[in-house]
mmCIF file of C-alpha atoms in Angstrom:
data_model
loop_
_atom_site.group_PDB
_atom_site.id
_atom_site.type_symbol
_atom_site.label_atom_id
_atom_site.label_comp_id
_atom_site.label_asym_id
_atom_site.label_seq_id
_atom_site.Cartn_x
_atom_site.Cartn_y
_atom_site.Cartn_z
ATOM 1 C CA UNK O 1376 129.683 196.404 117.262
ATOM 2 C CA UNK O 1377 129.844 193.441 119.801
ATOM 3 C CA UNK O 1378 131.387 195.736 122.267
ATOM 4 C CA UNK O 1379 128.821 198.127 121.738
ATOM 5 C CA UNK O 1380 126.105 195.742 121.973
ATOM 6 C CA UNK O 1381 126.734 193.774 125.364
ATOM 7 C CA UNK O 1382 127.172 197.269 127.209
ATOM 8 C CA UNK O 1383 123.795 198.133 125.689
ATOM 9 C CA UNK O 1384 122.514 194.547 126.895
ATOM 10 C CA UNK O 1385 123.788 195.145 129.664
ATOM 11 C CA UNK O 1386 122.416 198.738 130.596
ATOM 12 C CA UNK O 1387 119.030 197.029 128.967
ATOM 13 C CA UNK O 1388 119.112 194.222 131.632
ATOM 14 C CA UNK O 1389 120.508 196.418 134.627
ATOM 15 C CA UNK O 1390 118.995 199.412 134.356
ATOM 16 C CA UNK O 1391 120.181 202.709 132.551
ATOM 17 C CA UNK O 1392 120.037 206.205 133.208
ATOM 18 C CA UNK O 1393 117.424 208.441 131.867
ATOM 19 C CA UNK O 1394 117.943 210.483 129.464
ATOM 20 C CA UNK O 1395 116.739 214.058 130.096
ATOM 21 C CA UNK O 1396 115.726 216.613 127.284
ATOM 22 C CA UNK O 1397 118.275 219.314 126.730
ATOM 23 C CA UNK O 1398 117.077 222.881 127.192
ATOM 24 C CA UNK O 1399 117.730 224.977 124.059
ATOM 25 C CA UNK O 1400 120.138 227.517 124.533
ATOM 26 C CA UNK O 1401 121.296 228.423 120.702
ATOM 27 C CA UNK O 1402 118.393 230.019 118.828
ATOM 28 C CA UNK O 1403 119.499 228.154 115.430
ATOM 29 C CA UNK O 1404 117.232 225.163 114.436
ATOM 30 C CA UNK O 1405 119.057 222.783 112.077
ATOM 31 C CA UNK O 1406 117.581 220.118 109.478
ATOM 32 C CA UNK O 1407 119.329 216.987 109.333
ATOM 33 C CA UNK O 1408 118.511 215.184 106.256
ATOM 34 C CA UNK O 1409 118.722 211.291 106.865
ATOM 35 C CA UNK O 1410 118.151 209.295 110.215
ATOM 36 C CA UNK O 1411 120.572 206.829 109.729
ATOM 37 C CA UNK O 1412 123.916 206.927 112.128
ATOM 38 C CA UNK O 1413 125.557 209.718 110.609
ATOM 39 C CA UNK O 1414 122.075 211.864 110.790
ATOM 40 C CA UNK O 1415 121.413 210.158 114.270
ATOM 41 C CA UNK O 1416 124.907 211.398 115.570
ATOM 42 C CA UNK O 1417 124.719 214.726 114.074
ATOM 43 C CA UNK O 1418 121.016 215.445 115.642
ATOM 44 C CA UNK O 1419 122.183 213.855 118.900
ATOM 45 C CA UNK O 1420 125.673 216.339 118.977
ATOM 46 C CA UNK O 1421 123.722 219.258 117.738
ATOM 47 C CA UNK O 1422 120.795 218.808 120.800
ATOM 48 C CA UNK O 1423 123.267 218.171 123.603
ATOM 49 C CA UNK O 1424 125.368 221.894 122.126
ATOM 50 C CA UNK O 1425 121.734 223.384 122.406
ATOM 51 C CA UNK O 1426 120.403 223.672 118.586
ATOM 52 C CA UNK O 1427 116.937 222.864 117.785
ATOM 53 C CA UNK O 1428 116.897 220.002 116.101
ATOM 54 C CA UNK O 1429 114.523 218.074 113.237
ATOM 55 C CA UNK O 1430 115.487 214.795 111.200
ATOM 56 C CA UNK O 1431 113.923 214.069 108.034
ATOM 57 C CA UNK O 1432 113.426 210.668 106.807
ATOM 58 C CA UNK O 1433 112.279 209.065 103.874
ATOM 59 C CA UNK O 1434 111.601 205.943 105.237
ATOM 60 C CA UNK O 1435 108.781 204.736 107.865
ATOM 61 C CA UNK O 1436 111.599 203.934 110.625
ATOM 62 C CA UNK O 1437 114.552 205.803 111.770
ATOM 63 C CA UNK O 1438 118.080 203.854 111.920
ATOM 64 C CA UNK O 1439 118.794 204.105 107.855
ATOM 65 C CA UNK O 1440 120.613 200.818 106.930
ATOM 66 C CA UNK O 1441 121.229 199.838 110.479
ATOM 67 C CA UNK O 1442 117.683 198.943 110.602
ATOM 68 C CA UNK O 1443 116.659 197.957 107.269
ATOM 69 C CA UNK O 1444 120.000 196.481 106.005
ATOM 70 C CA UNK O 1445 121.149 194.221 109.249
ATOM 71 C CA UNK O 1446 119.146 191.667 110.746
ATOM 72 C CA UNK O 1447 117.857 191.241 114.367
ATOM 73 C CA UNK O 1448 119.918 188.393 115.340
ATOM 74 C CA UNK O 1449 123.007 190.648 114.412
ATOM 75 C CA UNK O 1450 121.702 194.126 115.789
ATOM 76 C CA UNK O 1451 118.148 193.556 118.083
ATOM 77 C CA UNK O 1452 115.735 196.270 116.850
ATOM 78 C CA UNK O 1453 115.045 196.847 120.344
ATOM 79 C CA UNK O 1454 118.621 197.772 121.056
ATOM 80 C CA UNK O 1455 118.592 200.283 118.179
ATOM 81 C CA UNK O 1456 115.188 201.399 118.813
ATOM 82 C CA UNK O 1457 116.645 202.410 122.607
ATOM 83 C CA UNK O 1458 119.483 204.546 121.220
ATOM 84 C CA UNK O 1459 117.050 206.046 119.154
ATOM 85 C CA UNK O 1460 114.430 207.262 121.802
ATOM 86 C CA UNK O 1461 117.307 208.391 123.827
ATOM 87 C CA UNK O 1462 118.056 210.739 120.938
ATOM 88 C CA UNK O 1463 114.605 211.841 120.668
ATOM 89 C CA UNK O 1464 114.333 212.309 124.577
ATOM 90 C CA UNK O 1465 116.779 214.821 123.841
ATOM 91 C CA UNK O 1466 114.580 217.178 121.857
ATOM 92 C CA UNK O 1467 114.982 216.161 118.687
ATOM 93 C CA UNK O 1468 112.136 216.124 116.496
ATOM 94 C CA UNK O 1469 111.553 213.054 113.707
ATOM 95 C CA UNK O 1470 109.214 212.896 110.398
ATOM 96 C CA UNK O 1471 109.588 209.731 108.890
ATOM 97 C CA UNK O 1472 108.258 209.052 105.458
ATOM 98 C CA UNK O 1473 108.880 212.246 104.506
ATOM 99 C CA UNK O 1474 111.860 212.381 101.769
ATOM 100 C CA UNK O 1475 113.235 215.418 101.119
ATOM 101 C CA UNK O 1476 113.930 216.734 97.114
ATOM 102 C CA UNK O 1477 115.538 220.106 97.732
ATOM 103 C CA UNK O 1478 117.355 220.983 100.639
ATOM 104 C CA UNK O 1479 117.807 224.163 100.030
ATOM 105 C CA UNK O 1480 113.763 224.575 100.413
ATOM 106 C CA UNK O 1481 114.485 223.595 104.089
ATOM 107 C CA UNK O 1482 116.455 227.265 104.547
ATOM 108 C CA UNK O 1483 113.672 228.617 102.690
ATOM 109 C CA UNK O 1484 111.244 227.271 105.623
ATOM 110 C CA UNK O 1485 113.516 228.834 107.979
ATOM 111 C CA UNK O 1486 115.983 226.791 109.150
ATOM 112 C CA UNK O 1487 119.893 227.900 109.586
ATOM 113 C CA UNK O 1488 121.753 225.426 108.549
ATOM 114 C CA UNK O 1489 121.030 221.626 106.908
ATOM 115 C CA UNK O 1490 122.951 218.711 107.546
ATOM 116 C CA UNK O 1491 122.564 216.097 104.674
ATOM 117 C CA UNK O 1492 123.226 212.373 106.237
ATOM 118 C CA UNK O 1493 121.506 210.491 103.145
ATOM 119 C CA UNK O 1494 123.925 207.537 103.851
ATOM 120 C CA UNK O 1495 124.470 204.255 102.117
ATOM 121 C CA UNK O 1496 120.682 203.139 102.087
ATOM 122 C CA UNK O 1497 119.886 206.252 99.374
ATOM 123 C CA UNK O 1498 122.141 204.153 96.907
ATOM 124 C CA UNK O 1499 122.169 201.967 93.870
ATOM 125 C CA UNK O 1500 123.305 198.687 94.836
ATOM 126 C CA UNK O 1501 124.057 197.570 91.433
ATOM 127 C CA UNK O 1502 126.897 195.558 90.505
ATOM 128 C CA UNK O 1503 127.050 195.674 86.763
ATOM 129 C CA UNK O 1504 126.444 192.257 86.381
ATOM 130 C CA UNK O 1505 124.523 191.130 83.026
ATOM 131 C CA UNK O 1506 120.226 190.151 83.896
ATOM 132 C CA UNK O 1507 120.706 191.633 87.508
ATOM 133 C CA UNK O 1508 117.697 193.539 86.446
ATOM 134 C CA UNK O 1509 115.912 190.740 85.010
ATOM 135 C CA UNK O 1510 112.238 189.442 86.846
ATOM 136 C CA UNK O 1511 113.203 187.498 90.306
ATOM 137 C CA UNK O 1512 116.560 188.867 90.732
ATOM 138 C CA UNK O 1513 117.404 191.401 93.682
ATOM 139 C CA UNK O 1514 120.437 192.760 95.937
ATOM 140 C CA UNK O 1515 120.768 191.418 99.019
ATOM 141 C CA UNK O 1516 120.396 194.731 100.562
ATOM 142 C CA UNK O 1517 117.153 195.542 98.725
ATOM 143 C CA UNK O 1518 116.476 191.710 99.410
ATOM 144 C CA UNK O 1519 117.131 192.670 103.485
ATOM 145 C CA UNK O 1520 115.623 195.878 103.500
ATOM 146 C CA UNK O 1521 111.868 194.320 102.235
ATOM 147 C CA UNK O 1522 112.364 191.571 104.820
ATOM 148 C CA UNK O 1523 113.315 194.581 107.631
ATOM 149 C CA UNK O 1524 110.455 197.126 106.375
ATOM 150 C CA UNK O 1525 107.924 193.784 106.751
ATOM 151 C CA UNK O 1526 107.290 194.802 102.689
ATOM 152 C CA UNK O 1527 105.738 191.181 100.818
ATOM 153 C CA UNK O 1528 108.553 189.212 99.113
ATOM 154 C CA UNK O 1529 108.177 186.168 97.154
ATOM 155 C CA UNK O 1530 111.411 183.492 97.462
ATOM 156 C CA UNK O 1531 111.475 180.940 94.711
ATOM 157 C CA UNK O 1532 112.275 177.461 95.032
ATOM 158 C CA UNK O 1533 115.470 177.953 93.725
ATOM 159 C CA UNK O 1534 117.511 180.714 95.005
ATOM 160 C CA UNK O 1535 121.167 181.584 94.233
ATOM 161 C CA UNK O 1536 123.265 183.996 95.847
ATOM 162 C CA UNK O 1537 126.217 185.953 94.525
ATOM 163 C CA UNK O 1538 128.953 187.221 96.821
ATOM 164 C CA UNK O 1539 130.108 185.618 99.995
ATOM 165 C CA UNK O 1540 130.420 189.094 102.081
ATOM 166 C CA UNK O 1541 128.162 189.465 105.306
ATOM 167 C CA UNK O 1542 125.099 190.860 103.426
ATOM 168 C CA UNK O 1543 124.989 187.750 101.748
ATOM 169 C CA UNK O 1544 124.970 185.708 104.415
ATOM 170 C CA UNK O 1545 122.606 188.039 106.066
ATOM 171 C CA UNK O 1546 120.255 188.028 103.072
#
């Protein structure tokens, strides 16, 4: 990531190319289901071969758990936010908030082919552990992703976290 981030920095600070859409030279349109990086990549490779492409997302923001599970001092939303309009400048068309049930209604609508990219931010983040459930306790990643979406949270006075990996430090 840091080596992805200072050449993005630095293209940010120096200038980058444009990206140009891609004409559409397969007739096929594709669903992706999930805007996270495995739906990103898949609707970005898909575009640049010539597939019409549309990415579903249940969410209000593309970037899955890269933008509601990491933090801006670790990954600047305006750094993610770039990759994702060059994606879009490809072609690619993006509905937010709009989670899909059935994918197979998708083909129904007429599209040849779905990609399902629900990634890690569709899941239970449970870890088994007796009154995790109880009032005033949350994940750290359902803890971050309130905090990333701008959703209220309320903090006690006392606050105890359980884990020492980076999404505990992060939350």
């Amino acid at each position: 990531m840091d080596l992805k981030r200072f050449v993005v920095d630095h293209a940010l600070a120096y200038g980058r190319e444009r990206v140009e859409p891609v004409a559409r030279t397969k007739p096929q349109w594709i669903a992706v289901v999930g805007a996270g990086p495995a739906g990103l990549t898949a609707a970005h490779d898909l575009a640049k071969e010539g597939y019409g492409v549309t990415v579903y997302e249940a969410l209000p923001v593309a970037g899955g758990m890269m933008r509601v599970g990491i933090p801006a001092h670790r990954l600047p939303k305006g750094v993610l936010q770039q990759d994702i309009d060059d994606i879009l400048a490809l072609g690619v068309v993006l509905k937010t908030n709009t989670p899909i049930k059935d994918p197979t209604a998708l083909l129904n609508e007429g599209y040849d082919a779905v990609c399902m990219a629900t990634g890690i931010s569709s899941r239970n983040h449970s870890l088994g552990l007796e009154g995790e459930d109880a009032e005033g306790v949350i994940s750290a990643a359902s803890f971050l992703r309130k905090i990333n979406l701008g959703e209220p949270t309320t903090i006690g006075d006392r606050v105890a976290v359980v884990g020492g990996g980076i999404t505990a430090l992060d939350a």
